[in-house]
PDB file of C-alpha atoms in Angstrom:
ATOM      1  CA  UNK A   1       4.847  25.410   4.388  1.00 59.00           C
ATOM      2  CA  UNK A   2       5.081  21.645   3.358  1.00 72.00           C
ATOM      3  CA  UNK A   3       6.219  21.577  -0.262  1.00 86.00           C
ATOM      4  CA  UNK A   4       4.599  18.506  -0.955  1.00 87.00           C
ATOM      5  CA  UNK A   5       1.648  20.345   1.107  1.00 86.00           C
ATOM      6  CA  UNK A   6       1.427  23.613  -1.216  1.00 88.00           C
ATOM      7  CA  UNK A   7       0.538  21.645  -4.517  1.00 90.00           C
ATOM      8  CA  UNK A   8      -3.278  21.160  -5.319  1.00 91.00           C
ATOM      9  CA  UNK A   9      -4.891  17.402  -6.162  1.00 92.00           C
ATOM     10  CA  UNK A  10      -7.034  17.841  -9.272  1.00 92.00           C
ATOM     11  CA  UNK A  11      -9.802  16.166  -9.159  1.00 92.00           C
ATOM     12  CA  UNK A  12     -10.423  13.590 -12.083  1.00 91.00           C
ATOM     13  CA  UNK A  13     -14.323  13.363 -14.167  1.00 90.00           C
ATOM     14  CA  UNK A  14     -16.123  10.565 -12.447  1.00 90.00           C
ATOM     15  CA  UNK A  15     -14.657  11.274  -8.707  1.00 92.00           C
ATOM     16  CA  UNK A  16     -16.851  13.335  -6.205  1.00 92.00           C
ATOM     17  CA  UNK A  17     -15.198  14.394  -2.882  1.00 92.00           C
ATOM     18  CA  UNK A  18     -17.126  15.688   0.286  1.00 91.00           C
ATOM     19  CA  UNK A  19     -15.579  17.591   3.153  1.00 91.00           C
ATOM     20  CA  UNK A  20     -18.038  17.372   6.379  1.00 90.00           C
ATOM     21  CA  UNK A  21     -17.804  20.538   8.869  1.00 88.00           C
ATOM     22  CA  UNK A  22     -15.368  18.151  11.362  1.00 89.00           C
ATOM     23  CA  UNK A  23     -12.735  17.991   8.477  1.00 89.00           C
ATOM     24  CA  UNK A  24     -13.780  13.806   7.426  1.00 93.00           C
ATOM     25  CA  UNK A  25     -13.029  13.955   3.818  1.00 94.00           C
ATOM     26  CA  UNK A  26     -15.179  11.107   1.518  1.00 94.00           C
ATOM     27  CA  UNK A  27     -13.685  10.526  -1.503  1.00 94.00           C
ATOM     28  CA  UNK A  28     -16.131   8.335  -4.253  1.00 94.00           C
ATOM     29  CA  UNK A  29     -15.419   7.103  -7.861  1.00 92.00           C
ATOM     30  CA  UNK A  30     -15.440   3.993  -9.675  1.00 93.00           C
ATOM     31  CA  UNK A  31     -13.231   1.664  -7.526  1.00 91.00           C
ATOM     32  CA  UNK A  32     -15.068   2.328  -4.357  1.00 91.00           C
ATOM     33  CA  UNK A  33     -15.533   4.245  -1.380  1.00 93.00           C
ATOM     34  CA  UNK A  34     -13.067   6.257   1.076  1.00 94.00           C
ATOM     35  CA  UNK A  35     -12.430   7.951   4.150  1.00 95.00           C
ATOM     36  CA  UNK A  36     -10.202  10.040   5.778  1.00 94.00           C
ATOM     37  CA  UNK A  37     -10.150  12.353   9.331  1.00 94.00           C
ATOM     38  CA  UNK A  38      -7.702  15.617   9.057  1.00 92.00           C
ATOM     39  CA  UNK A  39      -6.630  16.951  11.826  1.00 90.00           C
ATOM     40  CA  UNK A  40      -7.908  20.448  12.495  1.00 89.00           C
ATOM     41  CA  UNK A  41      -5.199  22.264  12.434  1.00 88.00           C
ATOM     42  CA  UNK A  42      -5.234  21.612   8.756  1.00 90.00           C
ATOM     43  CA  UNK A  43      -7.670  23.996   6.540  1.00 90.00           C
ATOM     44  CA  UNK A  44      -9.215  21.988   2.881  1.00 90.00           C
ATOM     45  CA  UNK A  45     -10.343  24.382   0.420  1.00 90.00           C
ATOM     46  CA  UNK A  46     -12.725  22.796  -2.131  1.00 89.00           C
ATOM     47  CA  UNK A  47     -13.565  24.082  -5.817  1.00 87.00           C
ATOM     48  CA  UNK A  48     -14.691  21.983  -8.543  1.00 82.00           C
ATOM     49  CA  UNK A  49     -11.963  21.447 -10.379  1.00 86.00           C
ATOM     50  CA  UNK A  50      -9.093  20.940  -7.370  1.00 90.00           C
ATOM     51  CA  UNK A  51      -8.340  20.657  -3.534  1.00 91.00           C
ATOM     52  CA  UNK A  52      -5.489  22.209  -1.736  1.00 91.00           C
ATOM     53  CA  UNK A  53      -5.056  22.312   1.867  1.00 90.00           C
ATOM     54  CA  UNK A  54      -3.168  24.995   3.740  1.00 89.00           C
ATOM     55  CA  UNK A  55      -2.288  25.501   7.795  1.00 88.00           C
ATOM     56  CA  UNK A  56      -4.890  26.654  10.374  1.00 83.00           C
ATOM     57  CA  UNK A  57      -2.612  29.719  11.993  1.00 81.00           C
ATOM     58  CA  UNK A  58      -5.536  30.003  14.218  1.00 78.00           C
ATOM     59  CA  UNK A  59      -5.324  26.577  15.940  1.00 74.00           C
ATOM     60  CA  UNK A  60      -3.025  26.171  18.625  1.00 72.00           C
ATOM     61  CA  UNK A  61      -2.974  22.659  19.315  1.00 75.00           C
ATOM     62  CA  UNK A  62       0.252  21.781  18.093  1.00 77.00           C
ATOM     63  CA  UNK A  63       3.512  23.528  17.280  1.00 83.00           C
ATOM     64  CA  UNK A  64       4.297  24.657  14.220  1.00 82.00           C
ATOM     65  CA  UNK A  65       6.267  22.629  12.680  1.00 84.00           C
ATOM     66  CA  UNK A  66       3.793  19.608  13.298  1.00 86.00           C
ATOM     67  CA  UNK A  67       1.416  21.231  11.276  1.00 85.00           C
ATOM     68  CA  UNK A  68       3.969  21.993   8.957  1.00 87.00           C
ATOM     69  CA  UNK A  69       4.669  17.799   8.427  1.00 88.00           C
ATOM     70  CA  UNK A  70       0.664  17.238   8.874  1.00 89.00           C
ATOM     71  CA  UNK A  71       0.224  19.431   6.169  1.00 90.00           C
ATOM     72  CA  UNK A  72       2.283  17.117   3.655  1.00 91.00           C
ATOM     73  CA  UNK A  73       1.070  14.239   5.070  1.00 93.00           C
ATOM     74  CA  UNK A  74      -2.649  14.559   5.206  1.00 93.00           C
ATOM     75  CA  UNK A  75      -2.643  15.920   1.327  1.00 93.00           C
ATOM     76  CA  UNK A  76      -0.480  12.897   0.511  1.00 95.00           C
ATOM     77  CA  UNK A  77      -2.967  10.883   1.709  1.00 95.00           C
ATOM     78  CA  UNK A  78      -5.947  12.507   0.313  1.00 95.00           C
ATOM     79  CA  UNK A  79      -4.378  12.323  -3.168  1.00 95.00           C
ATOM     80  CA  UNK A  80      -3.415   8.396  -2.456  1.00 95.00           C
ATOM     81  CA  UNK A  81      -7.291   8.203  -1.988  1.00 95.00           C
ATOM     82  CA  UNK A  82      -8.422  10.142  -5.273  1.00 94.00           C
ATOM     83  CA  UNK A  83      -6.190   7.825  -7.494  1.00 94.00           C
ATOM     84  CA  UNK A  84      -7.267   4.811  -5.487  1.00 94.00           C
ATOM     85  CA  UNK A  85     -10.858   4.972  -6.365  1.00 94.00           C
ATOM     86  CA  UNK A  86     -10.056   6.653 -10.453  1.00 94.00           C
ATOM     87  CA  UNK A  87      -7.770   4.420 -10.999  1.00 93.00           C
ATOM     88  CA  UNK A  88      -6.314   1.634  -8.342  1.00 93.00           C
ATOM     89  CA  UNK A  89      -3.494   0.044  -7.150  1.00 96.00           C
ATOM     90  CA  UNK A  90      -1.992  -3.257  -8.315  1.00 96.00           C
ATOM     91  CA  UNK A  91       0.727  -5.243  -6.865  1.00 96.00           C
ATOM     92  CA  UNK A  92       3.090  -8.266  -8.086  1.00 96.00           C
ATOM     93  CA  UNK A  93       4.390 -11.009  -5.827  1.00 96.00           C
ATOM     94  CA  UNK A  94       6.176 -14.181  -6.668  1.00 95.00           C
ATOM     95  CA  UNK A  95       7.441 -16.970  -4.807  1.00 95.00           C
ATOM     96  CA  UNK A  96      10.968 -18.118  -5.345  1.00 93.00           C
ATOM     97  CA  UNK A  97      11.839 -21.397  -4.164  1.00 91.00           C
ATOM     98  CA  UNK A  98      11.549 -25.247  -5.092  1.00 91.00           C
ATOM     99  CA  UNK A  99       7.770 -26.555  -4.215  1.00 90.00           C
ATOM    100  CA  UNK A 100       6.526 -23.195  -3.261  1.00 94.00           C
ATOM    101  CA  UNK A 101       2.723 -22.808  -3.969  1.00 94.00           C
ATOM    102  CA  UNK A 102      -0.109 -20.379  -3.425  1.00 95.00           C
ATOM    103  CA  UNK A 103      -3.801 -20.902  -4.307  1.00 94.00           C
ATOM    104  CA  UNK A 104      -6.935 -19.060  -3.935  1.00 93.00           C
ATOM    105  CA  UNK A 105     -10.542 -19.575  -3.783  1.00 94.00           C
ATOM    106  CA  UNK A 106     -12.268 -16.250  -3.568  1.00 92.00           C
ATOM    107  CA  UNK A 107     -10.524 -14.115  -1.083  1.00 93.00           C
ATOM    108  CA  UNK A 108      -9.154 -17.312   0.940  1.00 95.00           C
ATOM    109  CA  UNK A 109      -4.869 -17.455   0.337  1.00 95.00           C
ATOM    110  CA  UNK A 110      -3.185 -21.060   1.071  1.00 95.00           C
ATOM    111  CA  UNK A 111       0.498 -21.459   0.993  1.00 94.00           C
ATOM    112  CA  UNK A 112       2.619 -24.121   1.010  1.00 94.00           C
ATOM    113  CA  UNK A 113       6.060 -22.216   1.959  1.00 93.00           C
ATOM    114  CA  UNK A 114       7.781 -25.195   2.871  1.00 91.00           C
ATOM    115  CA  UNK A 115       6.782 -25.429   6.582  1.00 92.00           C
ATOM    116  CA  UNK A 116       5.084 -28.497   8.057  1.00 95.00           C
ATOM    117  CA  UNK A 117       1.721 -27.759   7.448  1.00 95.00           C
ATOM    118  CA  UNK A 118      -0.049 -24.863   4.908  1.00 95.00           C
ATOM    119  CA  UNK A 119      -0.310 -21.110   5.588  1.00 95.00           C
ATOM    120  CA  UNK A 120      -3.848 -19.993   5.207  1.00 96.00           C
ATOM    121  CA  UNK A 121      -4.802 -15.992   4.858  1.00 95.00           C
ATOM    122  CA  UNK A 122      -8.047 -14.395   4.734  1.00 96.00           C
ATOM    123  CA  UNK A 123      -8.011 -11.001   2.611  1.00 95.00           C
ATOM    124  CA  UNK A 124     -10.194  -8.022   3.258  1.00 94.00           C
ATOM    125  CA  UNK A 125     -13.207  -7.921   1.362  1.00 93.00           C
ATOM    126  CA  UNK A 126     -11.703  -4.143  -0.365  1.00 92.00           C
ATOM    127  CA  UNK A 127      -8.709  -6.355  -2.318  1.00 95.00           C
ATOM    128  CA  UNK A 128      -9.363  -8.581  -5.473  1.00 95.00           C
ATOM    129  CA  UNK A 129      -6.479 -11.332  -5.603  1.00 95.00           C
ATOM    130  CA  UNK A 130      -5.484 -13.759  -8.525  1.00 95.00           C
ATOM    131  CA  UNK A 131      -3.106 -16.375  -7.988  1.00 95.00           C
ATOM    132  CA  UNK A 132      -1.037 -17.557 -11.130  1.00 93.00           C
ATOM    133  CA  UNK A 133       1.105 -20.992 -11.348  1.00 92.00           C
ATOM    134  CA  UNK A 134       2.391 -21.781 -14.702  1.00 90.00           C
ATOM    135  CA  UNK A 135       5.050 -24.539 -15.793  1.00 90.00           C
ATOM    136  CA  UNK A 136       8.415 -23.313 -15.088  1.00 90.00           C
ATOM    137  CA  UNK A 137       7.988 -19.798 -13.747  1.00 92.00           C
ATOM    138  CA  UNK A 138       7.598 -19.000 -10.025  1.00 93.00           C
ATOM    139  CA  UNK A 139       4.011 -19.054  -8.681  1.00 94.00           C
ATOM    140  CA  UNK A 140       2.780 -15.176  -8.684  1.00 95.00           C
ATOM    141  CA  UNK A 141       0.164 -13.444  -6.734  1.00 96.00           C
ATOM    142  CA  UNK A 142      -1.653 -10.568  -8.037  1.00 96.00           C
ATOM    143  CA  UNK A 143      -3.266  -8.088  -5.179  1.00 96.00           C
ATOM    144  CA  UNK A 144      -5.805  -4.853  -6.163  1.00 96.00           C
ATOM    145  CA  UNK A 145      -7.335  -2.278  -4.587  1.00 95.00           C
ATOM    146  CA  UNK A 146      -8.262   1.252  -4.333  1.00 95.00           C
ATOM    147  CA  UNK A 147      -6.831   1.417  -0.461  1.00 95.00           C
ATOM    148  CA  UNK A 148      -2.858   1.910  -1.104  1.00 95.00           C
ATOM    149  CA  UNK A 149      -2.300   1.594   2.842  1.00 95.00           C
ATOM    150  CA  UNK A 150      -4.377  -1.456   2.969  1.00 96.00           C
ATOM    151  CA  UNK A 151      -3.025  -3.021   0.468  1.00 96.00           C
ATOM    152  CA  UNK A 152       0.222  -2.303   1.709  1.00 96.00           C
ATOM    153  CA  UNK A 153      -0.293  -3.643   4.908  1.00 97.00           C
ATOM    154  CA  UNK A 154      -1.702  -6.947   2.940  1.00 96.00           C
ATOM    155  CA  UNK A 155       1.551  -7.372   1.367  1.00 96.00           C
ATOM    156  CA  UNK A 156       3.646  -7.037   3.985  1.00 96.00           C
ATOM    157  CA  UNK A 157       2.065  -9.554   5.761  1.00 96.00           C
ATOM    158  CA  UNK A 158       2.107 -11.763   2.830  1.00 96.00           C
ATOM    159  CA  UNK A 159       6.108 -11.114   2.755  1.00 95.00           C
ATOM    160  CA  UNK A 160       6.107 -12.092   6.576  1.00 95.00           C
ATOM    161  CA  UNK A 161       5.173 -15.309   5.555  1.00 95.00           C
ATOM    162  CA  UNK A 162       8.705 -16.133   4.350  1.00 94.00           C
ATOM    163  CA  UNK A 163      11.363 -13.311   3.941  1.00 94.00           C
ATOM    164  CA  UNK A 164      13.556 -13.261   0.631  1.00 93.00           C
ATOM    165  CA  UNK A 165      16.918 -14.348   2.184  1.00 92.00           C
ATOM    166  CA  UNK A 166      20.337 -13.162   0.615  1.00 92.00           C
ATOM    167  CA  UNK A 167      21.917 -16.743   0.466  1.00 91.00           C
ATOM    168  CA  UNK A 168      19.915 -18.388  -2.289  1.00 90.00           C
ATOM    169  CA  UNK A 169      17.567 -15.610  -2.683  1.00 88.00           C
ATOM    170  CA  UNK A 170      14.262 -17.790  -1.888  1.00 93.00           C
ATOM    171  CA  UNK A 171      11.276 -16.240  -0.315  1.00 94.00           C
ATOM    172  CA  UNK A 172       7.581 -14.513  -1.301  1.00 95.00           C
ATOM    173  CA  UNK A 173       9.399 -11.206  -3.128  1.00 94.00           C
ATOM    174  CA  UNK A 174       7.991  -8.486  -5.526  1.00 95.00           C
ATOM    175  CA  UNK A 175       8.013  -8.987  -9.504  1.00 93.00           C
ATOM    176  CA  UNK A 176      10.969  -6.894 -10.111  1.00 89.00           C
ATOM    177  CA  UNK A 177      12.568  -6.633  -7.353  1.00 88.00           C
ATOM    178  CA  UNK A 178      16.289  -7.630  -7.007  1.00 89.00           C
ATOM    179  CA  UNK A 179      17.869  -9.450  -4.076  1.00 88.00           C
ATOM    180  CA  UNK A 180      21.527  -8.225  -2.587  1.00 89.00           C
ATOM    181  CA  UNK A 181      23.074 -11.497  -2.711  1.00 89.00           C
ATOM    182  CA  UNK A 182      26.064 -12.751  -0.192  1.00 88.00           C
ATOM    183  CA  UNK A 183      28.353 -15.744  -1.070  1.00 85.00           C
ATOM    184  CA  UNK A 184      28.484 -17.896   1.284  1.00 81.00           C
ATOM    185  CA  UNK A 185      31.466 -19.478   3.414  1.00 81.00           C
ATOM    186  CA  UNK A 186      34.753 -19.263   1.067  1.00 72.00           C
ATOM    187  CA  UNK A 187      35.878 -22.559   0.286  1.00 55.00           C
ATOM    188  CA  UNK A 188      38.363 -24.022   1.857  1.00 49.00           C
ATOM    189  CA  UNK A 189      40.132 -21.172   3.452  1.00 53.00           C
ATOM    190  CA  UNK A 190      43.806 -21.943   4.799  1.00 53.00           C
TER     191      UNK A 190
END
């Protein structure tokens, strides 16, 4: 059995969670709405106060030790979901670099990254973005949601944009996070 797999989610006041008969779990609270499909081979047991998933002997559609990583995986992702809509996930960005900007309106992104014309991004409706630019500190972007993978994916993107790069450490980066640094040539080697 999965370690991660064996522990139960607890399920917090103010979140209700349905399991339909062809294992689609629905997971509701105050942040929104989710879904998930679990593979079959992959039993959920739900009480009132907890869910805990264990292995489907019975189903031979894959080997065991697939259902061995699908059982981590899948209550992973359920418990991703339950904090998601309780409580939601925030992330940081900030651009580094000289005349780097980034401005909403609504769920429209436009950055100016330094390229010849301006980057625009439209954001799922499921993420709530705020854009800050104040005098002398680097433009930040703040993302939140109750889907972690989504908003994820939305970041990533966002870093696609313009990759922190070791030289001078400019880019779109997270609040906190630190750049491995290179020097550059060595001056005037003999």
């Amino acid at each position: 059995m999965s370690r991660i797999g064996k522990l139960p989610i607890s399920i917090p006041a103010g979140v209700t969670i349905n399991v339909s008969d062809d294992n689609v779990v629905t997971v509701k609270g105050k942040n929104g709405e989710l879904t998930q499909a679990v593979h079959p081979s992959i039993k959920i047991n739900l009480s009132d106060a907890e869910l805990t998933f264990e292995i489907d002997e019975a189903n031979d559609t894959v080997e065991n030790k697939q259902k061995q990583a699908f059982h981590g995986l899948y209550r992973s992702l359920i418990n991703n979901m339950v904090v998601g809509v309780s409580e939601g996930y925030k992330k940081q960005m900030e651009l580094v670099g000289v005349g780097y900007r980034v401005s909403n309106q609504g769920n429209l992104l436009e950055f100016a990254l330094g390229y010849t014309h301006p980057i625009v991004m439209m954001l799922p409706p499921e993420i709530k973005v705020e854009t800050k630019s104040e005098r002398n500190q680097n433009p930040q972007i703040i993302l939140e949601s109750c889907d972690k993978q989504l908003l994820g994916q939305v970041c990533a993107k966002i870093r696609s944009f313009r990759k922190p790069e070791p030289y001078k450490g400019k880019g779109i980066l997270f609040v906190g996070e630190q750049i491995r640094r290179k020097s550059g040539k060595s001056a005037g080697a003999k």
